[in-house]
Amino acid sequence: MLQRTAVRDLLAAESPRTALDVRGWVRTRRDAKEFSFIELNDGSCLKSLQCVVAADCVGFDAIKSATTGASVQIEGELVPSAGKGQRWELKASRLQIIGACPDDFPLQKKRHSDEYLRTIAHLRSRTNKFGAMARIRSRLAWKIHDFFQARGFHYIHTPIITGSDCEGAGDMFRVTTLPLDRVPVRDGKVDFDEDFFGKEAHLTVSGQLAVETYCLGLGKVYTFGPTFRAENSNTSRHMAEFWMIEPEIAFAELADDMQLAEDMVKALLDFLCTDCVDDLEVFTHFVDPTLRDRLDAVRQANFARVSYTDAIAILQGAGEPFEYAPVWGADLQSEHERYLTEKHFNGPVFVHDWPKDIKAFYMRLNDDGRTVAAMDLLIPKVGELVGGSQREERLDALRQRISGMGLNLDDYWWYLETRKFGTAPHAGFGLGFERFLMFATGVANIRDVIPFPRTPKHLEF
Ligand code: 4AD
């Protein structure tokens, strides 16, 4: 039996080959007098293989059914191409239509708007742009594991369903099997004793607290998985479901954390620019002509570091007509982030040591008593890419922070025990995979860097 060969391998062939079986989807068909030309794409790479089907090819009578979008099997041999723009073509000896494609296939046209393609997310992998995005996502996901594994980090599978609604990163989606039309009630409250887990459960907003427990045992760990936030922010940078990479390092401080984030971003960009050349070219060509220059600039940059206090002073002295005036103690608005990274520093910048009142309880309190050892990495076009901190490892200080924020100490008994039993300084961060992909490809809307975006009032299957 013939083995199916990937188009990608054929386009890279060194010499002609025979007895081939290629299968994929017809991108276009052009009929000349004595031949038909099929551009066949099998998803293995961006480029399609030109297949020449002549009248003596077995199955030629079905050629009219080889319409755009149809799936076909073509057997034949790889020969040097007489045509321009490609080295090889497939001379077909046998053609078989596997799945016909009627002419109401929505991707007949060459170009469609991103907005339209979002309404057919189940078909958009058949376009050059979304095929390229999917391959880049896949390669980068692999590289993320490679980056950490090569440095001795262990991959920890943190839970998706969590019983601690205390990660403090935003609104959570509830997980329940209680019947919504007759919710059990006791003493005027929902009786979660009756629920699947016998207590309230949610989808995780971050694997951090769980991964911290493994950090204080395995030293260098990371988690990389989906996270969920039920915040109703309909922006081009937020989704209800996104993927996050969260490393955590023991015996480390904030400076080590920032260095790790910088090394990781650069390693991923280096890999992207050498491994994903063809796919990246789609984005340089159709999305952002300056993309390669921007990526190269970041690969070569020394990421700036500025304290939150200094950043506020820079913003206050900028003479910019900000919609929100920058004031010490308030979070940075995206207009502030963009000013810092795109104008003032003109490159990636870590903003560190934030006011404690606007940051989570687990961040380490600085000696000044009013800031915590937190950092955000801001990058041009995207704004915040990374959020992280040195963690509060001192048991008493952590207890005070939890209580001081009006949280219930009992809910954190297991987290506190990691500080009681052999605590150690440690730090970590979260990098939003989709934010990274936006930067890496220049794509401006986060809905177009993930196969199936989940946003308020939008859920395709
Ligand atoms: O700053 P965040 O909320 O940090 C945490 O969740 C920490 N627990 C991470 C840690 O220290 N282990 O989120 C981290 C990153 C952001 O910088 C951003 O890139 C991305 O996650 N992010 C989102 N991406 C898409 N849609 C959303 N709604 C996002 N919210 C955060």
Short mmCIF file of C-alpha atoms and ligand atoms in Angstrom, two decimals:
data_model
loop_
_atom_site.label_atom_id
_atom_site.label_comp_id
_atom_site.label_asym_id
_atom_site.label_seq_id
_atom_site.Cartn_x
_atom_site.Cartn_y
_atom_site.Cartn_z
CA MET A 1 0.00 0.00 0.00
CA LEU A 2 1.22 3.49 -0.79
CA GLN A 3 2.07 5.70 2.15
CA ARG A 4 0.67 9.22 2.17
CA THR A 5 3.48 11.73 1.70
CA ALA A 6 3.37 15.24 3.14
CA VAL A 7 3.51 18.15 0.69
CA ARG A 8 6.11 19.72 2.94
CA ASP A 9 8.49 16.78 2.36
CA LEU A 10 7.92 16.83 -1.38
CA LEU A 11 8.61 20.54 -1.72
CA ALA A 12 11.90 19.99 0.12
CA ALA A 13 12.87 16.95 -2.00
CA GLU A 14 16.41 16.74 -3.37
CA SER A 15 15.56 14.55 -6.35
CA PRO A 16 12.55 13.26 -8.31
CA ARG A 17 10.41 10.62 -6.63
CA THR A 18 7.97 8.02 -7.85
CA ALA A 19 4.99 6.03 -6.54
CA LEU A 20 3.63 8.88 -4.42
CA ASP A 21 0.28 9.23 -2.71
CA VAL A 22 -0.64 12.78 -1.74
CA ARG A 23 -3.89 13.79 -0.09
CA GLY A 24 -5.23 17.19 0.76
CA TRP A 25 -7.66 19.94 -0.17
CA VAL A 26 -7.90 21.70 -3.51
CA ARG A 27 -7.05 25.36 -3.17
CA THR A 28 -7.56 26.18 -6.85
CA ARG A 29 -7.95 24.38 -10.12
CA ARG A 30 -7.03 25.83 -13.48
CA ASP A 31 -8.01 24.03 -16.68
CA ALA A 32 -5.76 24.37 -19.73
CA LYS A 33 -6.32 22.67 -23.03
CA GLU A 34 -4.67 19.38 -22.32
CA PHE A 35 -4.09 19.51 -18.59
CA SER A 36 -5.65 20.67 -15.40
CA PHE A 37 -3.52 22.19 -12.65
CA ILE A 38 -4.53 21.59 -9.07
CA GLU A 39 -2.98 23.53 -6.20
CA LEU A 40 -3.11 20.97 -3.42
CA ASN A 41 -2.69 21.96 0.22
CA ASP A 42 -2.47 19.33 2.94
CA GLY A 43 -1.75 21.62 5.91
CA SER A 44 1.76 20.26 6.42
CA CYS A 45 3.13 23.64 5.39
CA LEU A 46 2.01 26.93 3.95
CA LYS A 47 2.78 26.16 0.34
CA SER A 48 0.65 24.06 -1.94
CA LEU A 49 1.87 21.44 -4.37
CA GLN A 50 1.11 21.95 -8.02
CA CYS A 51 -0.39 18.77 -9.45
CA VAL A 52 -0.66 18.31 -13.21
CA VAL A 53 -3.55 16.11 -14.24
CA ALA A 54 -3.67 15.09 -17.91
CA ALA A 55 -6.35 13.25 -19.85
CA ASP A 56 -4.50 9.93 -19.52
CA CYS A 57 -4.62 10.11 -15.69
CA VAL A 58 -6.91 7.47 -14.21
CA GLY A 59 -9.94 9.28 -12.78
CA PHE A 60 -9.57 12.29 -15.07
CA ASP A 61 -13.28 12.15 -15.80
CA ALA A 62 -13.87 13.37 -12.23
CA ILE A 63 -11.66 16.45 -12.67
CA LYS A 64 -14.64 18.85 -12.69
CA SER A 65 -15.43 17.70 -9.15
CA ALA A 66 -11.98 18.77 -7.96
CA THR A 67 -13.36 22.14 -6.97
CA THR A 68 -11.93 24.57 -4.42
CA GLY A 69 -12.27 22.98 -0.99
CA ALA A 70 -12.72 19.38 -2.20
CA SER A 71 -10.49 16.75 -0.63
CA VAL A 72 -8.66 14.56 -3.11
CA GLN A 73 -6.13 11.79 -3.36
CA ILE A 74 -3.57 12.07 -6.12
CA GLU A 75 -1.04 9.41 -6.97
CA GLY A 76 1.86 10.15 -9.23
CA GLU A 77 5.49 11.14 -9.46
CA LEU A 78 7.45 14.20 -8.45
CA VAL A 79 9.09 15.82 -11.46
CA PRO A 80 10.91 19.11 -12.00
CA SER A 81 8.36 21.81 -12.73
CA ALA A 82 8.41 23.64 -16.00
CA GLY A 83 6.31 26.40 -14.46
CA LYS A 84 7.59 29.45 -12.67
CA GLY A 85 7.70 29.77 -8.90
CA GLN A 86 8.14 26.14 -7.93
CA ARG A 87 10.88 23.59 -8.22
CA TRP A 88 8.71 20.48 -8.24
CA GLU A 89 5.29 19.42 -9.38
CA LEU A 90 3.33 16.20 -9.14
CA LYS A 91 2.55 14.47 -12.41
CA ALA A 92 -0.69 12.68 -11.61
CA SER A 93 -1.30 9.09 -12.64
CA ARG A 94 -4.48 8.64 -10.61
CA LEU A 95 -7.00 11.10 -9.20
CA GLN A 96 -9.74 10.33 -6.72
CA ILE A 97 -12.21 12.73 -5.20
CA ILE A 98 -12.50 11.88 -1.51
CA GLY A 99 -14.88 14.61 -0.37
CA ALA A 100 -16.66 16.78 -2.91
CA CYS A 101 -17.15 20.45 -2.11
CA PRO A 102 -20.28 22.16 -3.44
CA ASP A 103 -20.07 25.74 -4.64
CA ASP A 104 -21.63 27.21 -1.50
CA PHE A 105 -18.26 26.57 0.22
CA PRO A 106 -17.68 29.96 1.87
CA LEU A 107 -13.96 30.11 1.15
CA GLN A 108 -14.15 30.33 -2.63
CA LYS A 109 -12.81 33.87 -2.66
CA LYS A 110 -9.14 34.46 -1.99
CA ARG A 111 -9.51 37.05 0.75
CA HIS A 112 -12.03 37.43 3.52
CA SER A 113 -12.25 39.83 6.42
CA ASP A 114 -11.14 38.60 9.84
CA GLU A 115 -14.61 39.48 11.15
CA TYR A 116 -16.25 37.20 8.60
CA LEU A 117 -13.81 34.37 9.23
CA ARG A 118 -14.60 34.50 12.95
CA THR A 119 -18.17 33.51 12.08
CA ILE A 120 -16.85 30.34 10.41
CA ALA A 121 -14.17 29.35 12.89
CA HIS A 122 -14.76 25.70 11.98
CA LEU A 123 -13.54 26.34 8.43
CA ARG A 124 -10.93 29.04 8.81
CA SER A 125 -8.05 26.58 9.24
CA ARG A 126 -8.36 26.15 5.45
CA THR A 127 -7.08 29.67 4.82
CA ASN A 128 -3.40 30.56 4.54
CA LYS A 129 -3.55 32.93 7.49
CA PHE A 130 -5.20 30.62 9.99
CA GLY A 131 -3.24 27.62 8.80
CA ALA A 132 -0.04 29.60 9.38
CA MET A 133 -1.28 30.76 12.78
CA ALA A 134 -2.12 27.21 13.83
CA ARG A 135 1.32 25.93 12.83
CA ILE A 136 3.07 28.82 14.60
CA ARG A 137 1.01 28.15 17.75
CA SER A 138 1.91 24.50 17.62
CA ARG A 139 5.63 25.10 17.10
CA LEU A 140 5.82 27.77 19.81
CA ALA A 141 3.95 25.58 22.28
CA TRP A 142 6.54 22.87 21.65
CA LYS A 143 9.36 25.39 22.03
CA ILE A 144 8.02 26.58 25.36
CA HIS A 145 8.35 23.05 26.71
CA ASP A 146 11.79 22.73 25.13
CA PHE A 147 12.93 26.01 26.67
CA PHE A 148 11.99 24.96 30.19
CA GLN A 149 12.96 21.31 29.91
CA ALA A 150 16.43 22.27 28.66
CA ARG A 151 16.83 24.40 31.78
CA GLY A 152 15.82 21.66 34.18
CA PHE A 153 12.23 22.80 34.85
CA HIS A 154 9.56 20.18 35.54
CA TYR A 155 6.17 20.43 33.86
CA ILE A 156 3.41 20.32 36.48
CA HIS A 157 -0.21 19.65 35.54
CA THR A 158 -2.16 22.02 37.73
CA PRO A 159 -5.91 21.55 38.09
CA ILE A 160 -8.46 23.13 35.76
CA ILE A 161 -11.27 22.75 38.30
CA THR A 162 -10.36 24.47 41.52
CA GLY A 163 -11.90 24.55 44.96
CA SER A 164 -10.07 27.69 45.98
CA ASP A 165 -11.76 30.82 44.68
CA CYS A 166 -8.87 32.78 46.08
CA GLU A 167 -6.40 33.26 43.29
CA GLY A 168 -7.44 36.86 43.15
CA ALA A 169 -6.95 37.25 39.40
CA GLY A 170 -10.51 38.04 38.39
CA ASP A 171 -14.05 36.74 38.16
CA MET A 172 -14.42 32.98 37.94
CA PHE A 173 -16.71 30.62 36.07
CA ARG A 174 -18.64 28.32 38.33
CA VAL A 175 -18.53 24.53 37.86
CA THR A 176 -21.62 22.77 39.14
CA THR A 177 -23.94 19.85 38.53
CA LEU A 178 -26.73 21.38 40.61
CA PRO A 179 -29.99 21.64 38.65
CA LEU A 180 -30.44 25.32 37.78
CA ASP A 181 -34.24 25.07 37.87
CA ARG A 182 -34.33 23.69 41.44
CA VAL A 183 -31.18 24.69 43.25
CA PRO A 184 -31.05 23.14 46.77
CA VAL A 185 -31.27 25.79 49.45
CA ARG A 186 -30.45 25.59 53.14
CA ASP A 187 -30.83 28.51 55.56
CA GLY A 188 -31.57 30.79 52.61
CA LYS A 189 -28.30 29.92 50.83
CA VAL A 190 -27.40 27.56 48.00
CA ASP A 191 -26.55 24.22 49.59
CA PHE A 192 -23.25 23.28 47.98
CA ASP A 193 -23.12 20.13 50.13
CA GLU A 194 -25.43 18.74 47.44
CA ASP A 195 -23.12 19.73 44.62
CA PHE A 196 -20.71 17.36 42.83
CA PHE A 197 -17.71 18.15 45.01
CA GLY A 198 -19.69 18.94 48.14
CA LYS A 199 -18.38 22.49 47.97
CA GLU A 200 -18.14 25.37 45.54
CA ALA A 201 -15.97 24.78 42.50
CA HIS A 202 -14.73 27.02 39.70
CA LEU A 203 -12.59 26.99 36.58
CA THR A 204 -9.08 28.12 37.40
CA VAL A 205 -7.97 31.67 36.61
CA SER A 206 -4.29 30.72 37.07
CA GLY A 207 -2.29 27.65 38.00
CA GLN A 208 0.01 29.71 40.18
CA LEU A 209 -0.98 28.79 43.71
CA ALA A 210 -0.96 25.09 42.85
CA VAL A 211 2.33 25.29 40.97
CA GLU A 212 3.92 27.15 43.90
CA THR A 213 3.39 24.09 46.08
CA TYR A 214 5.39 22.01 43.60
CA CYS A 215 8.04 24.70 43.27
CA LEU A 216 8.69 24.31 46.99
CA GLY A 217 9.58 20.69 46.43
CA LEU A 218 10.93 20.44 42.91
CA GLY A 219 12.76 23.75 42.72
CA LYS A 220 12.07 24.79 39.13
CA VAL A 221 8.63 24.11 37.70
CA TYR A 222 6.17 25.45 35.16
CA THR A 223 2.63 24.91 34.10
CA PHE A 224 1.15 25.63 30.69
CA GLY A 225 -2.57 25.26 30.32
CA PRO A 226 -5.90 26.92 29.71
CA THR A 227 -7.16 29.50 32.18
CA PHE A 228 -10.59 31.08 32.45
CA ARG A 229 -11.81 34.53 33.39
CA ALA A 230 -15.41 35.62 33.51
CA GLU A 231 -14.67 39.32 33.31
CA ASN A 232 -16.98 41.09 30.92
CA SER A 233 -14.26 42.96 29.07
CA ASN A 234 -14.91 42.94 25.37
CA THR A 235 -11.52 44.17 24.20
CA SER A 236 -9.09 43.09 21.51
CA ARG A 237 -6.71 41.78 24.22
CA HIS A 238 -8.99 39.77 26.51
CA MET A 239 -10.71 36.42 26.24
CA ALA A 240 -12.69 34.30 28.67
CA GLU A 241 -10.46 31.31 27.88
CA PHE A 242 -6.77 31.73 27.19
CA TRP A 243 -3.54 29.80 27.64
CA MET A 244 -0.95 30.80 30.15
CA ILE A 245 2.65 29.74 30.77
CA GLU A 246 3.55 29.99 34.44
CA PRO A 247 7.06 29.16 35.63
CA GLU A 248 7.96 29.26 39.30
CA ILE A 249 11.53 29.24 40.63
CA ALA A 250 12.70 28.52 44.17
CA PHE A 251 15.52 30.39 45.93
CA ALA A 252 14.92 33.27 43.53
CA GLU A 253 14.09 36.95 43.71
CA LEU A 254 12.28 39.43 41.50
CA ALA A 255 15.42 40.19 39.47
CA ASP A 256 15.78 36.48 38.60
CA ASP A 257 12.13 36.38 37.63
CA MET A 258 12.50 39.30 35.20
CA GLN A 259 15.61 37.76 33.70
CA LEU A 260 13.81 34.47 33.12
CA ALA A 261 10.93 36.26 31.40
CA GLU A 262 13.35 38.20 29.18
CA ASP A 263 15.28 35.04 28.26
CA MET A 264 12.10 33.19 27.48
CA VAL A 265 10.62 35.90 25.25
CA LYS A 266 13.88 36.16 23.31
CA ALA A 267 14.27 32.39 22.95
CA LEU A 268 10.73 32.11 21.59
CA LEU A 269 11.29 34.94 19.12
CA ASP A 270 14.61 33.47 17.96
CA PHE A 271 12.90 30.16 17.35
CA LEU A 272 9.98 31.80 15.56
CA CYS A 273 12.25 33.72 13.21
CA THR A 274 14.30 30.66 12.25
CA ASP A 275 11.81 27.78 12.42
CA CYS A 276 8.58 29.36 11.14
CA VAL A 277 9.95 31.44 8.26
CA ASP A 278 7.29 30.72 5.62
CA ASP A 279 4.37 31.00 8.00
CA LEU A 280 5.72 34.21 9.48
CA GLU A 281 6.00 35.68 6.01
CA VAL A 282 2.19 35.50 5.68
CA PHE A 283 1.91 37.98 8.54
CA THR A 284 4.65 40.26 7.27
CA HIS A 285 2.94 40.32 3.90
CA PHE A 286 -0.71 40.64 4.86
CA VAL A 287 -0.77 42.03 8.40
CA ASP A 288 2.25 44.14 9.28
CA PRO A 289 5.10 44.94 6.87
CA THR A 290 7.27 46.07 9.79
CA LEU A 291 6.84 42.78 11.64
CA ARG A 292 10.30 41.32 11.07
CA ASP A 293 11.99 44.58 12.05
CA ARG A 294 9.94 44.76 15.23
CA LEU A 295 10.74 41.17 16.15
CA ASP A 296 14.45 41.67 15.45
CA ALA A 297 14.49 44.83 17.57
CA VAL A 298 13.08 42.94 20.55
CA ARG A 299 15.43 39.99 20.02
CA GLN A 300 18.37 42.37 20.26
CA ALA A 301 17.03 44.72 22.92
CA ASN A 302 18.05 44.87 26.54
CA PHE A 303 14.64 44.99 28.17
CA ALA A 304 14.37 48.16 30.24
CA ARG A 305 13.51 48.03 33.93
CA VAL A 306 11.73 50.87 35.69
CA SER A 307 10.05 51.05 39.05
CA TYR A 308 6.34 51.79 39.13
CA THR A 309 7.11 55.00 41.05
CA ASP A 310 9.51 56.21 38.35
CA ALA A 311 7.08 55.13 35.63
CA ILE A 312 4.36 57.31 37.15
CA ALA A 313 6.79 60.23 37.24
CA ILE A 314 7.66 59.65 33.57
CA LEU A 315 3.97 59.58 32.65
CA GLN A 316 3.21 62.69 34.69
CA GLY A 317 6.02 64.56 32.98
CA ALA A 318 5.18 63.30 29.49
CA GLY A 319 2.96 66.20 28.51
CA GLU A 320 0.59 63.72 26.83
CA PRO A 321 -3.17 64.28 26.79
CA PHE A 322 -3.99 61.03 28.59
CA GLU A 323 -7.66 60.25 29.10
CA TYR A 324 -6.82 59.08 32.64
CA ALA A 325 -4.30 61.14 34.59
CA PRO A 326 -1.48 58.93 35.90
CA VAL A 327 -1.51 58.94 39.70
CA TRP A 328 0.58 56.98 42.19
CA GLY A 329 -1.53 54.18 43.61
CA ALA A 330 -3.68 53.55 40.54
CA ASP A 331 -3.25 50.78 37.99
CA LEU A 332 -1.70 51.70 34.65
CA GLN A 333 -4.25 52.19 31.87
CA SER A 334 -3.46 50.74 28.48
CA GLU A 335 -2.75 54.27 27.16
CA HIS A 336 -0.07 54.55 29.88
CA GLU A 337 1.39 51.14 29.07
CA ARG A 338 1.60 52.02 25.41
CA TYR A 339 3.23 55.36 26.07
CA LEU A 340 5.92 53.73 28.20
CA THR A 341 6.75 50.87 25.85
CA GLU A 342 6.10 52.48 22.47
CA LYS A 343 7.26 56.02 23.06
CA HIS A 344 9.39 56.51 26.13
CA PHE A 345 11.38 53.27 26.14
CA ASN A 346 10.63 52.32 22.55
CA GLY A 347 10.93 48.64 23.43
CA PRO A 348 10.02 46.08 26.10
CA VAL A 349 10.03 47.38 29.66
CA PHE A 350 9.51 45.75 33.04
CA VAL A 351 7.60 47.91 35.50
CA HIS A 352 8.44 46.64 38.97
CA ASP A 353 7.63 47.29 42.63
CA TRP A 354 3.96 48.19 42.53
CA PRO A 355 1.73 49.69 45.24
CA LYS A 356 0.59 46.84 47.45
CA ASP A 357 -3.03 47.93 47.49
CA ILE A 358 -3.59 47.23 43.80
CA LYS A 359 -1.81 43.89 43.73
CA ALA A 360 -2.59 40.36 44.90
CA PHE A 361 -2.05 39.15 48.46
CA TYR A 362 0.69 36.67 47.57
CA MET A 363 3.19 39.28 46.36
CA ARG A 364 6.14 39.93 48.65
CA LEU A 365 5.93 43.11 50.71
CA ASN A 366 8.93 45.40 50.22
CA ASP A 367 10.78 47.01 53.12
CA ASP A 368 9.06 50.36 52.40
CA GLY A 369 5.80 48.75 53.58
CA ARG A 370 3.81 50.23 50.70
CA THR A 371 5.02 48.41 47.60
CA VAL A 372 5.29 44.75 46.64
CA ALA A 373 7.92 42.93 44.56
CA ALA A 374 5.72 42.62 41.48
CA MET A 375 6.53 43.11 37.83
CA ASP A 376 4.64 43.55 34.56
CA LEU A 377 6.40 43.25 31.22
CA LEU A 378 5.03 45.75 28.70
CA ILE A 379 5.75 45.35 25.00
CA PRO A 380 4.93 47.51 21.98
CA LYS A 381 1.54 46.98 20.31
CA VAL A 382 0.30 44.57 22.99
CA GLY A 383 0.87 46.28 26.34
CA GLU A 384 1.02 43.83 29.23
CA LEU A 385 2.49 40.50 28.18
CA VAL A 386 3.70 39.13 31.50
CA GLY A 387 2.59 39.59 35.10
CA GLY A 388 4.62 38.14 37.93
CA SER A 389 6.15 38.63 41.34
CA GLN A 390 8.37 37.42 44.08
CA ARG A 391 6.05 35.57 46.44
CA GLU A 392 5.57 36.36 50.11
CA GLU A 393 7.44 33.48 51.71
CA ARG A 394 7.34 34.78 55.32
CA LEU A 395 4.50 33.05 57.16
CA ASP A 396 3.56 35.98 59.41
CA ALA A 397 3.71 38.55 56.66
CA LEU A 398 1.57 36.35 54.43
CA ARG A 399 -1.02 35.83 57.15
CA GLN A 400 -1.20 39.59 57.67
CA ARG A 401 -1.65 40.26 53.97
CA ILE A 402 -4.44 37.68 53.67
CA SER A 403 -6.30 39.05 56.67
CA GLY A 404 -5.57 42.64 55.72
CA MET A 405 -7.31 42.09 52.40
CA GLY A 406 -10.40 40.78 54.16
CA LEU A 407 -9.79 37.21 53.03
CA ASN A 408 -10.40 34.15 55.15
CA LEU A 409 -7.22 32.56 56.52
CA ASP A 410 -8.87 29.13 56.74
CA ASP A 411 -9.31 29.04 52.97
CA TYR A 412 -5.56 29.24 52.60
CA TRP A 413 -4.49 26.64 55.15
CA TRP A 414 -2.65 24.54 52.57
CA TYR A 415 -0.93 27.56 51.03
CA LEU A 416 0.17 28.76 54.46
CA GLU A 417 1.56 25.32 55.30
CA THR A 418 4.04 25.64 52.44
CA ARG A 419 5.42 28.66 54.33
CA LYS A 420 5.26 26.92 57.68
CA PHE A 421 7.19 23.85 56.59
CA GLY A 422 10.54 24.76 55.04
CA THR A 423 9.63 27.99 53.32
CA ALA A 424 11.99 29.49 50.74
CA PRO A 425 12.09 32.66 48.68
CA HIS A 426 10.53 32.05 45.28
CA ALA A 427 9.20 33.94 42.31
CA GLY A 428 7.24 33.31 39.16
CA PHE A 429 5.23 34.87 36.38
CA GLY A 430 2.42 34.27 33.92
CA LEU A 431 2.85 34.90 30.22
CA GLY A 432 -0.35 35.00 28.17
CA PHE A 433 0.26 32.78 25.15
CA GLU A 434 -2.24 34.63 22.98
CA ARG A 435 -0.77 38.02 23.87
CA PHE A 436 2.60 36.64 22.83
CA LEU A 437 1.15 35.42 19.53
CA MET A 438 -0.35 38.85 18.89
CA PHE A 439 3.06 40.38 19.25
CA ALA A 440 4.76 37.61 17.27
CA THR A 441 2.45 37.93 14.27
CA GLY A 442 1.25 41.53 14.44
CA VAL A 443 -2.37 40.32 14.57
CA ALA A 444 -4.31 43.06 16.34
CA ASN A 445 -7.28 41.09 17.66
CA ILE A 446 -6.75 38.29 20.17
CA ARG A 447 -9.74 36.42 18.65
CA ASP A 448 -7.60 35.68 15.61
CA VAL A 449 -4.67 33.99 17.35
CA ILE A 450 -6.65 31.11 18.91
CA PRO A 451 -8.67 28.52 17.00
CA PHE A 452 -11.93 29.02 18.89
CA PRO A 453 -12.17 32.33 20.74
CA ARG A 454 -14.40 32.52 23.79
CA THR A 455 -15.56 36.05 24.55
CA PRO A 456 -18.71 37.54 26.11
CA LYS A 457 -21.74 36.42 24.07
CA HIS A 458 -19.57 34.46 21.65
CA LEU A 459 -19.18 30.69 21.82
CA GLU A 460 -18.99 28.75 18.57
CA PHE A 461 -19.58 25.08 19.50
O1 4AD B 1 -1.25 39.26 35.33
P1 4AD B 1 -2.03 38.00 35.41
O2 4AD B 1 -3.45 38.09 35.88
O3 4AD B 1 -1.17 37.04 36.35
C1 4AD B 1 -1.57 35.91 36.96
O4 4AD B 1 -2.59 35.29 36.74
C2 4AD B 1 -0.51 35.34 37.87
N1 4AD B 1 -1.15 34.38 38.77
C3 4AD B 1 0.57 34.73 37.01
C4 4AD B 1 1.72 34.18 37.82
O5 4AD B 1 2.41 34.94 38.47
N2 4AD B 1 1.94 32.88 37.75
O6 4AD B 1 -2.02 37.27 34.00
C5 4AD B 1 -0.82 36.92 33.38
C6 4AD B 1 -0.88 37.18 31.90
C7 4AD B 1 -1.09 38.64 31.53
O7 4AD B 1 0.12 39.35 31.57
C8 4AD B 1 -1.63 38.51 30.12
O8 4AD B 1 -0.58 38.26 29.20
C9 4AD B 1 -2.46 37.27 30.19
O9 4AD B 1 -1.99 36.51 31.30
N3 4AD B 1 -3.88 37.55 30.40
C10 4AD B 1 -4.84 37.41 29.45
N4 4AD B 1 -4.77 37.02 28.17
C11 4AD B 1 -5.91 36.97 27.48
N5 4AD B 1 -7.13 37.25 27.98
C12 4AD B 1 -7.26 37.64 29.27
N6 4AD B 1 -8.48 37.88 29.78
C13 4AD B 1 -6.08 37.73 30.06
N7 4AD B 1 -5.83 38.07 31.35
C14 4AD B 1 -4.50 37.94 31.54
#
